Amino acid sequence: MDEDQFNFFKGLVETTGPSGYEAEAQSLWRSRLEGVVDSMETDSLGNCMATLNNSGKPSVLLDAHIDEIGFIVRYIDDDGFVYFAAIGGFDPSTLPGNRVRIVGRRGPVLGVVGRKAVHLMEADDRKKAPDIKDLWIDVGARGREEAESLLAVGDAGGRANGLERMHGDFVTANSLDDRAGSYVIAEVMRAVANGGLRACVQAGSSTQEEIGLRGARVTAYHSNADIGIAVDVTSTADIPHGSKTDIGDLRVGAGPILARGPNTNPRVFERLVNAASSEGAPFQVEADATGTGTNQNVMYIARSGMATGLLSIPTRYLHSSSEVLCLADVDATVAVLSRFLRDLDETVDLTP
């Protein structure tokens, strides 16, 4: 990942965009592909679709969701404190003290998730995880009127932890899920746009995955592609108390994870393995017995069916304020997927 790519990655990760409020992040994603792809469109759900070589065969849809988990403003009290509902799946115990950014009527508003200080809690309360309804956001307002000059009910936001480098090529941020995937499909499109592409490739930056895979239902139907590859993040077992027997020996820094199971077309899986081998890229295999919980779940049954695969970037501490991944895994995902696309032609047989 060169400096230009890292700056794009950092910009994506640090842009606030929970499910249903992805417009700013999508604008950044679109700008990365302007002048690179043959066409680009945005639908009424906010999904963005970029296309290369529209007459090529077979047709391929690359999908990554650009939304993050976040919250929506539900009520502002007389003292100016903001009460909220979750957008997506939070562990409430990870929220108190988080810095957050709300996209308000005058622009971004910084706040802090508040909870009664531990010094003031009863002994029993200290042992309990908080309920989201008992938390609030402090934006520094001196009352309701001042808060309402900045915010309105229905405004939304997310955590505001910027991207930070750790040791080596590890990084941490709050929205690597799935801005890392959005980065990958944009960089793949840039990589394969230089020529030699025989397939038609569409990159779908989809919305509202965190609240029900909604955007990808629309992009998959609209695309009607022969092949669909979802790019997302997934949990790993390389942490204290991580269970290899539950999820497999999956590790950060060991390459992208290729899913294998009922949702994955076996021919697509084989071609992804071959692409990784051809590129000399490390990879891991994850067994998914019933489904993956990703956009692949809706892509493979779109219309008359789509031959799907799933590439996942190994990531620790998902849905927390400090998710962790390795940039080398991100680069390897770009390399594998780019090679997979270049190797496709109209003779490909995807019949299991």
CSV table of C-alpha atoms in Angstrom, one decimal, residues 147-345:
chain,number,residue,atom,x,y,z
A,147,ALA,CA,-28.2,21.3,21.5
A,148,GLU,CA,-31.0,21.7,19.0
A,149,SER,CA,-29.1,24.4,17.2
A,150,LEU,CA,-26.6,21.7,16.4
A,151,LEU,CA,-28.7,18.6,16.1
A,152,ALA,CA,-32.1,17.3,15.4
A,153,VAL,CA,-34.0,14.1,16.1
A,154,GLY,CA,-33.1,11.7,13.3
A,155,ASP,CA,-29.6,12.9,12.9
A,156,ALA,CA,-27.1,10.0,13.0
A,157,GLY,CA,-23.5,9.4,13.7
A,158,GLY,CA,-20.8,6.9,14.7
A,159,ARG,CA,-17.7,6.4,16.7
A,160,ALA,CA,-14.9,8.9,16.1
A,161,ASN,CA,-11.7,7.0,16.6
A,162,GLY,CA,-9.3,7.9,13.8
A,163,LEU,CA,-7.0,5.4,12.1
A,164,GLU,CA,-3.8,4.8,13.9
A,165,ARG,CA,-0.7,2.8,13.0
A,166,MET,CA,0.4,0.1,15.5
A,167,HIS,CA,3.6,-2.0,15.4
A,168,GLY,CA,4.7,-3.0,11.9
A,169,ASP,CA,1.8,-3.0,9.4
A,170,PHE,CA,-1.0,-3.4,11.9
A,171,VAL,CA,-3.6,-0.6,12.2
A,172,THR,CA,-6.6,0.2,14.4
A,173,ALA,CA,-9.8,2.1,13.9
A,174,ASN,CA,-13.5,1.9,14.7
A,175,SER,CA,-14.9,1.3,11.2
A,176,LEU,CA,-12.6,-1.2,9.5
A,177,ASP,CA,-15.8,-3.2,9.1
A,178,ASP,CA,-16.3,-2.8,6.2
A,179,ARG,CA,-14.4,0.2,4.9
A,180,ALA,CA,-11.5,-2.2,4.4
A,181,GLY,CA,-13.7,-4.1,1.9
A,182,SER,CA,-14.8,-0.9,0.2
A,183,TYR,CA,-11.2,0.1,-0.2
A,184,VAL,CA,-10.3,-3.3,-1.7
A,185,ILE,CA,-13.0,-3.3,-4.4
A,186,ALA,CA,-12.1,0.3,-5.4
A,187,GLU,CA,-8.4,-0.6,-5.7
A,188,VAL,CA,-9.1,-3.7,-7.6
A,189,MET,CA,-11.1,-1.7,-10.1
A,190,ARG,CA,-8.1,0.6,-10.5
A,191,ALA,CA,-5.7,-2.3,-10.9
A,192,VAL,CA,-7.7,-4.1,-13.6
A,193,ALA,CA,-8.7,-1.0,-15.5
A,194,ASN,CA,-5.3,-0.9,-17.2
A,195,GLY,CA,-6.2,-3.5,-19.9
A,196,GLY,CA,-6.4,-7.2,-20.4
A,197,LEU,CA,-9.8,-7.6,-18.8
A,198,ARG,CA,-12.2,-9.9,-20.7
A,199,ALA,CA,-14.9,-10.1,-18.1
A,200,CYS,CA,-17.5,-7.3,-17.3
A,201,VAL,CA,-16.7,-6.2,-13.8
A,202,GLN,CA,-19.1,-4.2,-11.6
A,203,ALA,CA,-18.0,-2.9,-8.2
A,204,GLY,CA,-21.0,-2.3,-5.8
A,205,SER,CA,-20.3,-0.2,-2.8
A,206,SER,CA,-23.5,-1.2,-0.9
A,207,THR,CA,-25.4,0.3,1.9
A,208,GLN,CA,-27.3,-0.8,5.0
A,209,GLU,CA,-25.5,-4.2,5.4
A,210,GLU,CA,-25.4,-3.8,9.2
A,211,ILE,CA,-29.2,-3.7,9.5
A,212,GLY,CA,-30.1,-6.6,7.2
A,213,LEU,CA,-28.0,-6.8,4.0
A,214,ARG,CA,-30.4,-4.4,2.4
A,215,GLY,CA,-28.2,-2.6,-0.2
A,216,ALA,CA,-26.8,-5.8,-1.6
A,217,ARG,CA,-30.2,-7.2,-2.2
A,218,VAL,CA,-30.8,-4.3,-4.6
A,219,THR,CA,-27.3,-4.3,-6.3
A,220,ALA,CA,-27.3,-8.0,-6.8
A,221,TYR,CA,-30.8,-7.9,-8.5
A,222,HIS,CA,-29.8,-4.9,-10.6
A,223,SER,CA,-26.5,-6.4,-11.6
A,224,ASN,CA,-27.8,-9.9,-12.5
A,225,ALA,CA,-24.2,-11.0,-12.7
A,226,ASP,CA,-22.9,-14.5,-13.4
A,227,ILE,CA,-20.4,-14.3,-10.6
A,228,GLY,CA,-20.5,-12.4,-7.3
A,229,ILE,CA,-17.6,-11.9,-4.9
A,230,ALA,CA,-18.3,-10.3,-1.5
A,231,VAL,CA,-15.4,-8.7,0.4
A,232,ASP,CA,-15.9,-8.2,4.1
A,233,VAL,CA,-14.0,-8.6,7.4
A,234,THR,CA,-14.2,-11.6,9.8
A,235,SER,CA,-13.2,-12.5,13.3
A,236,THR,CA,-10.1,-14.4,14.2
A,237,ALA,CA,-9.0,-17.0,16.8
A,238,ASP,CA,-5.5,-15.5,17.4
A,239,ILE,CA,-6.4,-13.7,20.6
A,240,PRO,CA,-6.5,-14.9,24.3
A,241,HIS,CA,-9.4,-17.3,24.7
A,242,GLY,CA,-10.0,-17.4,21.0
A,243,SER,CA,-11.5,-20.7,19.9
A,244,LYS,CA,-10.0,-22.5,16.9
A,245,THR,CA,-12.5,-25.3,17.4
A,246,ASP,CA,-15.3,-22.8,16.9
A,247,ILE,CA,-14.2,-20.8,14.0
A,248,GLY,CA,-10.9,-22.4,12.7
A,249,ASP,CA,-7.3,-21.3,13.0
A,250,LEU,CA,-7.8,-17.9,11.5
A,251,ARG,CA,-5.2,-15.2,12.1
A,252,VAL,CA,-4.5,-11.6,11.4
A,253,GLY,CA,-1.4,-11.3,9.1
A,254,ALA,CA,-1.8,-14.7,7.5
A,255,GLY,CA,-3.6,-13.5,4.3
A,256,PRO,CA,-7.2,-13.1,3.2
A,257,ILE,CA,-9.7,-15.8,4.2
A,258,LEU,CA,-11.6,-17.7,1.6
A,259,ALA,CA,-15.0,-19.0,2.6
A,260,ARG,CA,-15.9,-22.6,1.8
A,261,GLY,CA,-19.4,-24.0,2.3
A,262,PRO,CA,-23.0,-24.2,0.9
A,263,ASN,CA,-23.1,-20.5,-0.1
A,264,THR,CA,-19.8,-20.6,-2.1
A,265,ASN,CA,-19.7,-22.0,-5.6
A,266,PRO,CA,-17.0,-24.7,-5.6
A,267,ARG,CA,-15.6,-23.5,-9.0
A,268,VAL,CA,-15.4,-19.9,-7.8
A,269,PHE,CA,-13.6,-21.2,-4.7
A,270,GLU,CA,-11.1,-23.1,-6.8
A,271,ARG,CA,-10.4,-20.1,-9.0
A,272,LEU,CA,-9.8,-17.9,-6.0
A,273,VAL,CA,-7.3,-20.5,-4.6
A,274,ASN,CA,-5.6,-20.6,-8.0
A,275,ALA,CA,-5.4,-16.8,-8.1
A,276,ALA,CA,-3.8,-16.7,-4.7
A,277,SER,CA,-1.3,-19.4,-5.7
A,278,SER,CA,-0.5,-17.6,-8.9
A,279,GLU,CA,0.2,-14.4,-7.1
A,280,GLY,CA,2.2,-16.1,-4.3
A,281,ALA,CA,-0.2,-14.6,-1.8
A,282,PRO,CA,-0.9,-16.3,1.5
A,283,PHE,CA,-4.5,-17.3,2.2
A,284,GLN,CA,-6.6,-19.0,4.8
A,285,VAL,CA,-9.8,-21.1,4.5
A,286,GLU,CA,-12.9,-20.7,6.6
A,287,ALA,CA,-15.6,-23.3,6.8
A,288,ASP,CA,-19.1,-21.9,6.8
A,289,ALA,CA,-21.7,-24.5,7.5
A,290,THR,CA,-24.9,-22.7,6.7
A,291,GLY,CA,-24.3,-19.1,5.8
A,292,THR,CA,-21.8,-16.3,6.4
A,293,GLY,CA,-23.9,-13.3,7.7
A,294,THR,CA,-22.4,-11.2,4.9
A,295,ASN,CA,-23.8,-9.8,1.6
A,296,GLN,CA,-22.9,-13.1,0.0
A,297,ASN,CA,-26.0,-14.5,1.6
A,298,VAL,CA,-28.3,-12.4,-0.6
A,299,MET,CA,-26.1,-12.4,-3.7
A,300,TYR,CA,-26.0,-16.1,-4.3
A,301,ILE,CA,-29.8,-16.4,-4.4
A,302,ALA,CA,-30.4,-13.2,-6.5
A,303,ARG,CA,-32.7,-13.7,-9.5
A,304,SER,CA,-31.8,-17.1,-11.0
A,305,GLY,CA,-28.8,-17.5,-8.8
A,306,MET,CA,-25.2,-16.2,-8.8
A,307,ALA,CA,-22.0,-18.2,-8.5
A,308,THR,CA,-20.5,-16.5,-5.4
A,309,GLY,CA,-17.4,-16.4,-3.3
A,310,LEU,CA,-16.4,-14.6,-0.2
A,311,LEU,CA,-13.0,-13.0,0.6
A,312,SER,CA,-12.7,-11.8,4.2
A,313,ILE,CA,-10.0,-9.7,5.8
A,314,PRO,CA,-9.0,-11.1,9.2
A,315,THR,CA,-9.9,-8.5,11.9
A,316,ARG,CA,-9.8,-8.5,15.7
A,317,TYR,CA,-12.3,-6.9,18.0
A,318,LEU,CA,-15.1,-6.4,15.5
A,319,HIS,CA,-17.8,-3.8,16.3
A,320,SER,CA,-15.6,-2.2,19.0
A,321,SER,CA,-14.1,1.2,19.0
A,322,SER,CA,-10.7,-0.2,18.1
A,323,GLU,CA,-10.8,-3.0,15.5
A,324,VAL,CA,-7.4,-4.3,14.4
A,325,LEU,CA,-6.2,-5.6,11.0
A,326,CYS,CA,-2.9,-6.0,9.0
A,327,LEU,CA,-2.4,-3.9,5.9
A,328,ALA,CA,-0.5,-6.7,4.3
A,329,ASP,CA,-3.7,-8.8,4.4
A,330,VAL,CA,-5.6,-5.9,2.7
A,331,ASP,CA,-2.9,-5.7,0.0
A,332,ALA,CA,-3.0,-9.5,-0.6
A,333,THR,CA,-6.8,-9.3,-0.9
A,334,VAL,CA,-6.5,-6.7,-3.7
A,335,ALA,CA,-3.8,-8.9,-5.5
A,336,VAL,CA,-5.9,-12.1,-5.3
A,337,LEU,CA,-9.1,-10.6,-6.5
A,338,SER,CA,-7.4,-8.7,-9.3
A,339,ARG,CA,-5.8,-11.9,-10.5
A,340,PHE,CA,-9.1,-13.8,-10.2
A,341,LEU,CA,-10.7,-11.2,-12.5
A,342,ARG,CA,-7.9,-11.1,-15.1
A,343,ASP,CA,-8.0,-14.9,-15.4
A,344,LEU,CA,-11.7,-15.0,-16.4
A,345,ASP,CA,-12.9,-15.3,-19.9
